[in-house]
Coordinates of C-alpha atoms in Angstrom, one line a residue:
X1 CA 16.7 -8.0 -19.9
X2 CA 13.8 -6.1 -18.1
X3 CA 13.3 -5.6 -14.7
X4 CA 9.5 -6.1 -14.1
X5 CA 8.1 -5.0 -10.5
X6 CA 4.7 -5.5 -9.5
X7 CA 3.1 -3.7 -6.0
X8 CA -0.9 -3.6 -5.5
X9 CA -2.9 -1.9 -2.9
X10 CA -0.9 1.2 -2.6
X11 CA -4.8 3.0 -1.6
X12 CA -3.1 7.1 -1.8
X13 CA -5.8 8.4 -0.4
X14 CA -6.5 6.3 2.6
X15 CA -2.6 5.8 3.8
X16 CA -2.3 10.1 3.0
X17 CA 0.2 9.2 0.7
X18 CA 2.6 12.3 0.3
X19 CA 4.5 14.1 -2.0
X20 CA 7.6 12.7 0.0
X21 CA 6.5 9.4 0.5
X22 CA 5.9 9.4 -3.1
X23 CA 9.1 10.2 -3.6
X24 CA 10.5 7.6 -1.8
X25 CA 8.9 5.0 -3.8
X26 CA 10.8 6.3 -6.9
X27 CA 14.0 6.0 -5.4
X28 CA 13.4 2.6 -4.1
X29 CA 12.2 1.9 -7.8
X30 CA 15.5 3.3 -9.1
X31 CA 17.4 1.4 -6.7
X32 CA 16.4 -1.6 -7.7
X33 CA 16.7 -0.5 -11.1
X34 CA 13.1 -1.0 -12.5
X35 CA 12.7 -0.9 -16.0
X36 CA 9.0 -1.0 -15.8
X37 CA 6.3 -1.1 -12.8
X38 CA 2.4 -2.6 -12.8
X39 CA 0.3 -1.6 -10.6
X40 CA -1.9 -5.0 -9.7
X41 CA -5.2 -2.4 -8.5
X42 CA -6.3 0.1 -5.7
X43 CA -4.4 2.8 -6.3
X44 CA -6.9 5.0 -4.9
X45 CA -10.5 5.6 -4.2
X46 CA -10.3 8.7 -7.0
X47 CA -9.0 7.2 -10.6
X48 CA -9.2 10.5 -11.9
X49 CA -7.9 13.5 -9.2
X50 CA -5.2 10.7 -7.5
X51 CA -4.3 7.3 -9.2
X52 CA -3.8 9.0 -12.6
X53 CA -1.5 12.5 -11.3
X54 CA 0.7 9.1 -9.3
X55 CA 0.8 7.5 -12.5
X56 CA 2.0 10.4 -14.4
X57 CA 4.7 11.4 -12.1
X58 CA 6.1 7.9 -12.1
X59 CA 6.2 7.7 -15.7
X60 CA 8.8 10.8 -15.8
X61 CA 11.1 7.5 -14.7
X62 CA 10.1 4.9 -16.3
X63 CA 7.7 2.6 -17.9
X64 CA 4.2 2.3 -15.9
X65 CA 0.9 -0.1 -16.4
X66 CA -1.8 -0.9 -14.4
X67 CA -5.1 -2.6 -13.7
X68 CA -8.3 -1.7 -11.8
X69 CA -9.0 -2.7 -7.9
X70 CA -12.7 -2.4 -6.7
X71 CA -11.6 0.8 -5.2
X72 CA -10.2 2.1 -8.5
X73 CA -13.5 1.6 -10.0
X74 CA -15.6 3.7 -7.7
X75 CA -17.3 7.1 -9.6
X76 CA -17.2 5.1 -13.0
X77 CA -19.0 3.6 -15.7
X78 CA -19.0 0.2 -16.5
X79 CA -17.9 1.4 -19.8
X80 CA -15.2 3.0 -18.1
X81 CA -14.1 0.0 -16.2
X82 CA -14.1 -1.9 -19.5
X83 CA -11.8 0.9 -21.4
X84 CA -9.3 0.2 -18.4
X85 CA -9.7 -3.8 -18.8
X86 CA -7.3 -6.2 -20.0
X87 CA -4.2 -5.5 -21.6
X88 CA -1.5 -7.5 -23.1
X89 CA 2.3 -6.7 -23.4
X90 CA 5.3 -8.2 -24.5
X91 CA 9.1 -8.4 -23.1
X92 CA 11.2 -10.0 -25.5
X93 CA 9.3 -13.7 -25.7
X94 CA 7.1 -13.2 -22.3
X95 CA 3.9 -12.6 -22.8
X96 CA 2.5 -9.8 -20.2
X97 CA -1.5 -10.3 -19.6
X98 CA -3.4 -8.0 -16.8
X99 CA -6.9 -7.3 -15.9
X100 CA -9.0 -6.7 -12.8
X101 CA -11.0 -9.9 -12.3
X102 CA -14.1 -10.5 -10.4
X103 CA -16.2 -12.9 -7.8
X104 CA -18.7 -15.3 -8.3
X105 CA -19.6 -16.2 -4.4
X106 CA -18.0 -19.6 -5.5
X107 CA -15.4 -19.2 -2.6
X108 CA -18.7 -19.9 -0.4
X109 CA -20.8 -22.0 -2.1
X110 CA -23.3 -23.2 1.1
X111 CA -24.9 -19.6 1.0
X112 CA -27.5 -18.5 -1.6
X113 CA -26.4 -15.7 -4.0
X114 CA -29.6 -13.5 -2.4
X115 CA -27.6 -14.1 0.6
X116 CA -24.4 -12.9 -0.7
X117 CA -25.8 -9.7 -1.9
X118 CA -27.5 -9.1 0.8
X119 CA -24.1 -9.2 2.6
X120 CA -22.4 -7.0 0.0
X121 CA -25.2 -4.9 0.2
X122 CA -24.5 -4.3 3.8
X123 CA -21.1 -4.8 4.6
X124 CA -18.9 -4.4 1.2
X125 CA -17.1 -1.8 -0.2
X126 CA -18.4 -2.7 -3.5
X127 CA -22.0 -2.0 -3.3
X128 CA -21.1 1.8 -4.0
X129 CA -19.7 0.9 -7.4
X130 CA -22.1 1.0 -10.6
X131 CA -21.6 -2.2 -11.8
X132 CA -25.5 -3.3 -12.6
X133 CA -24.9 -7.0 -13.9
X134 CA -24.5 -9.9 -11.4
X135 CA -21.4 -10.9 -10.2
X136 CA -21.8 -14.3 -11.2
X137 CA -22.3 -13.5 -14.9
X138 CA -19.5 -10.3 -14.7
X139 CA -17.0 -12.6 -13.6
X140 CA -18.0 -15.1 -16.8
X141 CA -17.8 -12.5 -19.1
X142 CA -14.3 -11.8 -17.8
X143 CA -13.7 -15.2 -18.0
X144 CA -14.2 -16.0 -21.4
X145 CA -12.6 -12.8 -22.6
X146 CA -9.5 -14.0 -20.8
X147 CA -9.4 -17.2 -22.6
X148 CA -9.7 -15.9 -25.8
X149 CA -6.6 -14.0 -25.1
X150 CA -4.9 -16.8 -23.5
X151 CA -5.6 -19.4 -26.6
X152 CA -4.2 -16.3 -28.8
X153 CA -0.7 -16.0 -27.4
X154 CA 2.6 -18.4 -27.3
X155 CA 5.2 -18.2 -25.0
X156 CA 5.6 -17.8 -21.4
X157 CA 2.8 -15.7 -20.0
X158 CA 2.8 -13.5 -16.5
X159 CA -0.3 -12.0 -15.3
X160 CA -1.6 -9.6 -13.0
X161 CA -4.7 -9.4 -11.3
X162 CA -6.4 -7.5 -8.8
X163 CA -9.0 -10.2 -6.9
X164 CA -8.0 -13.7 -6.0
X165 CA -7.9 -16.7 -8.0
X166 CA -7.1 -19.5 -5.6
X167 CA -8.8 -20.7 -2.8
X168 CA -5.5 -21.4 -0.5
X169 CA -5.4 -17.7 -0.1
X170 CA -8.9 -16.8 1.3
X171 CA -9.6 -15.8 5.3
X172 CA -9.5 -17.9 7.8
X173 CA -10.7 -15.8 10.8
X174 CA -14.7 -17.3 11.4
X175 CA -15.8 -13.4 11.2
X176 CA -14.5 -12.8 8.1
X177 CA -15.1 -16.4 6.3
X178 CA -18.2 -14.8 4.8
X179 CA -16.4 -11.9 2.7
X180 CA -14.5 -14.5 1.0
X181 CA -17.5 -14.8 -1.6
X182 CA -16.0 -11.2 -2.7
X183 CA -12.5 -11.9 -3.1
X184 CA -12.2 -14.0 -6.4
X185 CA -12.9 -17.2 -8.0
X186 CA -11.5 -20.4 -8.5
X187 CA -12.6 -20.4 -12.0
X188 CA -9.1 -17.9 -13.0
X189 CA -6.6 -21.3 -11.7
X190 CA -8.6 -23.1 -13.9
X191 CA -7.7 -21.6 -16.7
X192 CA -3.9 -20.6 -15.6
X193 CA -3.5 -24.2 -15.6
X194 CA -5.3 -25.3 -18.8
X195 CA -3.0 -22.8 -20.7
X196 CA 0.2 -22.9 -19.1
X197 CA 0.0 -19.6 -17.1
X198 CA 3.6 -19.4 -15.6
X199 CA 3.3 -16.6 -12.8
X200 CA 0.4 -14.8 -11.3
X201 CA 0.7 -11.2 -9.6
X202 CA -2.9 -10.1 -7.7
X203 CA -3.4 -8.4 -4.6
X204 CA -7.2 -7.6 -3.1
X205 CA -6.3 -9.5 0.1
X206 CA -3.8 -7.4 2.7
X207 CA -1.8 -10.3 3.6
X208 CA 1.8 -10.9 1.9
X209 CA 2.7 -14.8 1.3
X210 CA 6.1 -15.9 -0.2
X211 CA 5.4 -17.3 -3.7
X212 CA 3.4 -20.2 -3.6
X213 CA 3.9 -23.3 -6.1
X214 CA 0.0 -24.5 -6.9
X215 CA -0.4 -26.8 -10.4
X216 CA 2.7 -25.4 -11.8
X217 CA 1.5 -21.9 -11.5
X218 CA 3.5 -19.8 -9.5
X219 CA 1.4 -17.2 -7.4
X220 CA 3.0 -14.0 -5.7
X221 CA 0.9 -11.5 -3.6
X222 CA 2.3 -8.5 -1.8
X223 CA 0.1 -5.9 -1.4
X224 CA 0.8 -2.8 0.7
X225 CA -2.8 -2.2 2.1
X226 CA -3.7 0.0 4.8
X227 CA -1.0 1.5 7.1
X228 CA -2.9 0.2 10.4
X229 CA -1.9 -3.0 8.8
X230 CA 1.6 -2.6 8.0
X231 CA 4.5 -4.0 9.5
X232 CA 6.3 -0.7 10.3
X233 CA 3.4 0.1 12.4
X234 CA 3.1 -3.5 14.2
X235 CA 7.3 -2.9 14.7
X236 CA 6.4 0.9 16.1
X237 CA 4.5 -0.8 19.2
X238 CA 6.8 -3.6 19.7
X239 CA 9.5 -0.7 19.9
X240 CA 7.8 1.7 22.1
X241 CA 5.1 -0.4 23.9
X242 CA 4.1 2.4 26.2
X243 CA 1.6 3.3 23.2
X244 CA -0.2 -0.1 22.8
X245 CA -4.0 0.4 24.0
X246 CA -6.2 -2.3 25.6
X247 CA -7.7 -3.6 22.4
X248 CA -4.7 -4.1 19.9
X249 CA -6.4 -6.5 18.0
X250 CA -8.7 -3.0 17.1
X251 CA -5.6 -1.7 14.2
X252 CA -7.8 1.4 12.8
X253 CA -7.9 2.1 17.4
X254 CA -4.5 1.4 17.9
X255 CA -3.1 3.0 14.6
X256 CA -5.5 6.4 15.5
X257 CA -4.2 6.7 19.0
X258 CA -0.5 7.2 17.7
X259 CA -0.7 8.6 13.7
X260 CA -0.5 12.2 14.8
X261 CA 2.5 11.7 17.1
X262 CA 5.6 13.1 15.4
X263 CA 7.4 10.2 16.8
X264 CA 5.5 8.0 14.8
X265 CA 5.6 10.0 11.8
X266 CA 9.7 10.2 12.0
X267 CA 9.3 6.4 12.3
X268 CA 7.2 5.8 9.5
X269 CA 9.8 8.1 7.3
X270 CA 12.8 6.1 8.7
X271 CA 11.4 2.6 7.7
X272 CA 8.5 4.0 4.6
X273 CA 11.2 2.2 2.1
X274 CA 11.7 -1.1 3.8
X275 CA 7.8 -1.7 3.6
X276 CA 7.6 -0.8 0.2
X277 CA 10.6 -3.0 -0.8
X278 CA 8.4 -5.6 1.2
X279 CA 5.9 -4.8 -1.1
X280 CA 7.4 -5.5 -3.9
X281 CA 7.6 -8.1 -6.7
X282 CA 10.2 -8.0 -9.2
X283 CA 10.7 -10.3 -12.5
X284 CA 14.0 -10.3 -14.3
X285 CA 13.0 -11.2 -17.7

């Protein structure tokens, strides 16, 4: 038997991701006695300088994969992104797929792909990365690659994924409805179903849901994201509300006004592991 553990979204740089902190996610991955750990994308913003040295320390104790986030893939070619693309493993009779995904807009089909670009162009963290094909047709491309792979292989299949490949997990907020044309496509269920996909890992989205049963696939998405957004830090002002400021809602404000306090930082070290565990996916196979 293996134990399989997923996270996604770990982003190094922007959480300052210490020498410590890294530390305690190996001892949380020992305690649960991981066999082998996938990253599901956006380890960092710097593949090269940070995601890779992380990698490279956690395989001194044990087995490590990953796949590319949009974040991973800034400062590289798009022969670069391909050379890190889709990779297939086995565990006794499971069959391991990952890749990165894409978008095709299709999660907001009544706007115009000029005025999705014109969006991204503006607003999204991708328009800094060199990928020169249209989304549309990148996100074919990765499509059809994936079902050739898919047709190929017998047994029970898991996969991992960074962007999103069902609708039920898109934004609701009004403001934010429009950046749901970046997250994924609908297209990647399609074919889970059609070839019996068993369990999906992605991340992408910083919101963790329980597993979710849709068409007999089973989806699980846990990322870590951004420590404005973690729970440990929502907890922090619940426990000492004298720090809450007059726009909470604001969590880059709110997180800024107390990140440099040392009682904050002791808090973060006393509860680092439980978020991580929260973060965490594990497959006994």
């Amino acid at each position: 038997m293996t134990n399989l553990a997923f996270m996604s979204a770990l982003h190094l740089d922007s959480n300052q991701f210490t020498d410590e902190d890294i530390t305690i996610l190996i001892d949380l991955l020992k305690k649960k006695k991981v066999d082998h750990i996938h990253f599901a994308g956006d380890l960092s913003n710097d593949f090269e300088h940070i995601s890779l040295p992380f990698l490279q320390k956690l395989k001194k104790s044990f087995s490590v994969s990953y796949n590319l986030g949009n974040h991973d893939m800034l400062g590289m070619t798009e022969d670069d992104i391909q050379q890190h693309n889709f990779n297939v493993q086995s565990f006794g009779q499971t069959q391991f797929i990952s890749l990165a995904g894409w978008y095709d807009y299709g999660f907001v089909p009544e706007k115009t792909p000029e005025e999705h670009k014109r969006t991204k162009q503006f607003f999204w963290f991708d328009r800094r990365l060199n990928r020169n094909t249209d989304d549309p047709i990148l996100t074919q491309q990765t499509l059809e690659q994936l079902e050739r792979i898919l047709a190929s292989l017998n047994g029970p299949i898991i996969l991992a994924m960074h962007f999103v490949p069902h609708k039920d997990f898109l934004y609701n907020h009004p403001y934010f409805q429009r950046f749901n044309a970046f997250l994924g496509s609908q297209a990647f269920h399609n074919l889970f179903v059609k070839y019996g996909v068993k369990d999906v890992v992605f991340g992408h989205l910083h919101h963790r849901h329980s597993a979710r049963m849709i068409d007999g696939v089973c989806y699980h998405t846990r990322p870590l994201g951004y420590i404005r957004e973690w729970q440990l830090t929502q907890q922090f002002f619940k426990d000492y509300p004298q720090y809450k400021i007059s726009q909470m809602y604001r969590l880059h404000k709110r997180y800024n006004a107390v990140k440099d306090l040392s009682l904050f930082q002791s808090y973060k070290k006393k509860h680092l592991q439980k978020e991580l565990e929260d973060a965490l996916v594990i497959f006994d196979i």
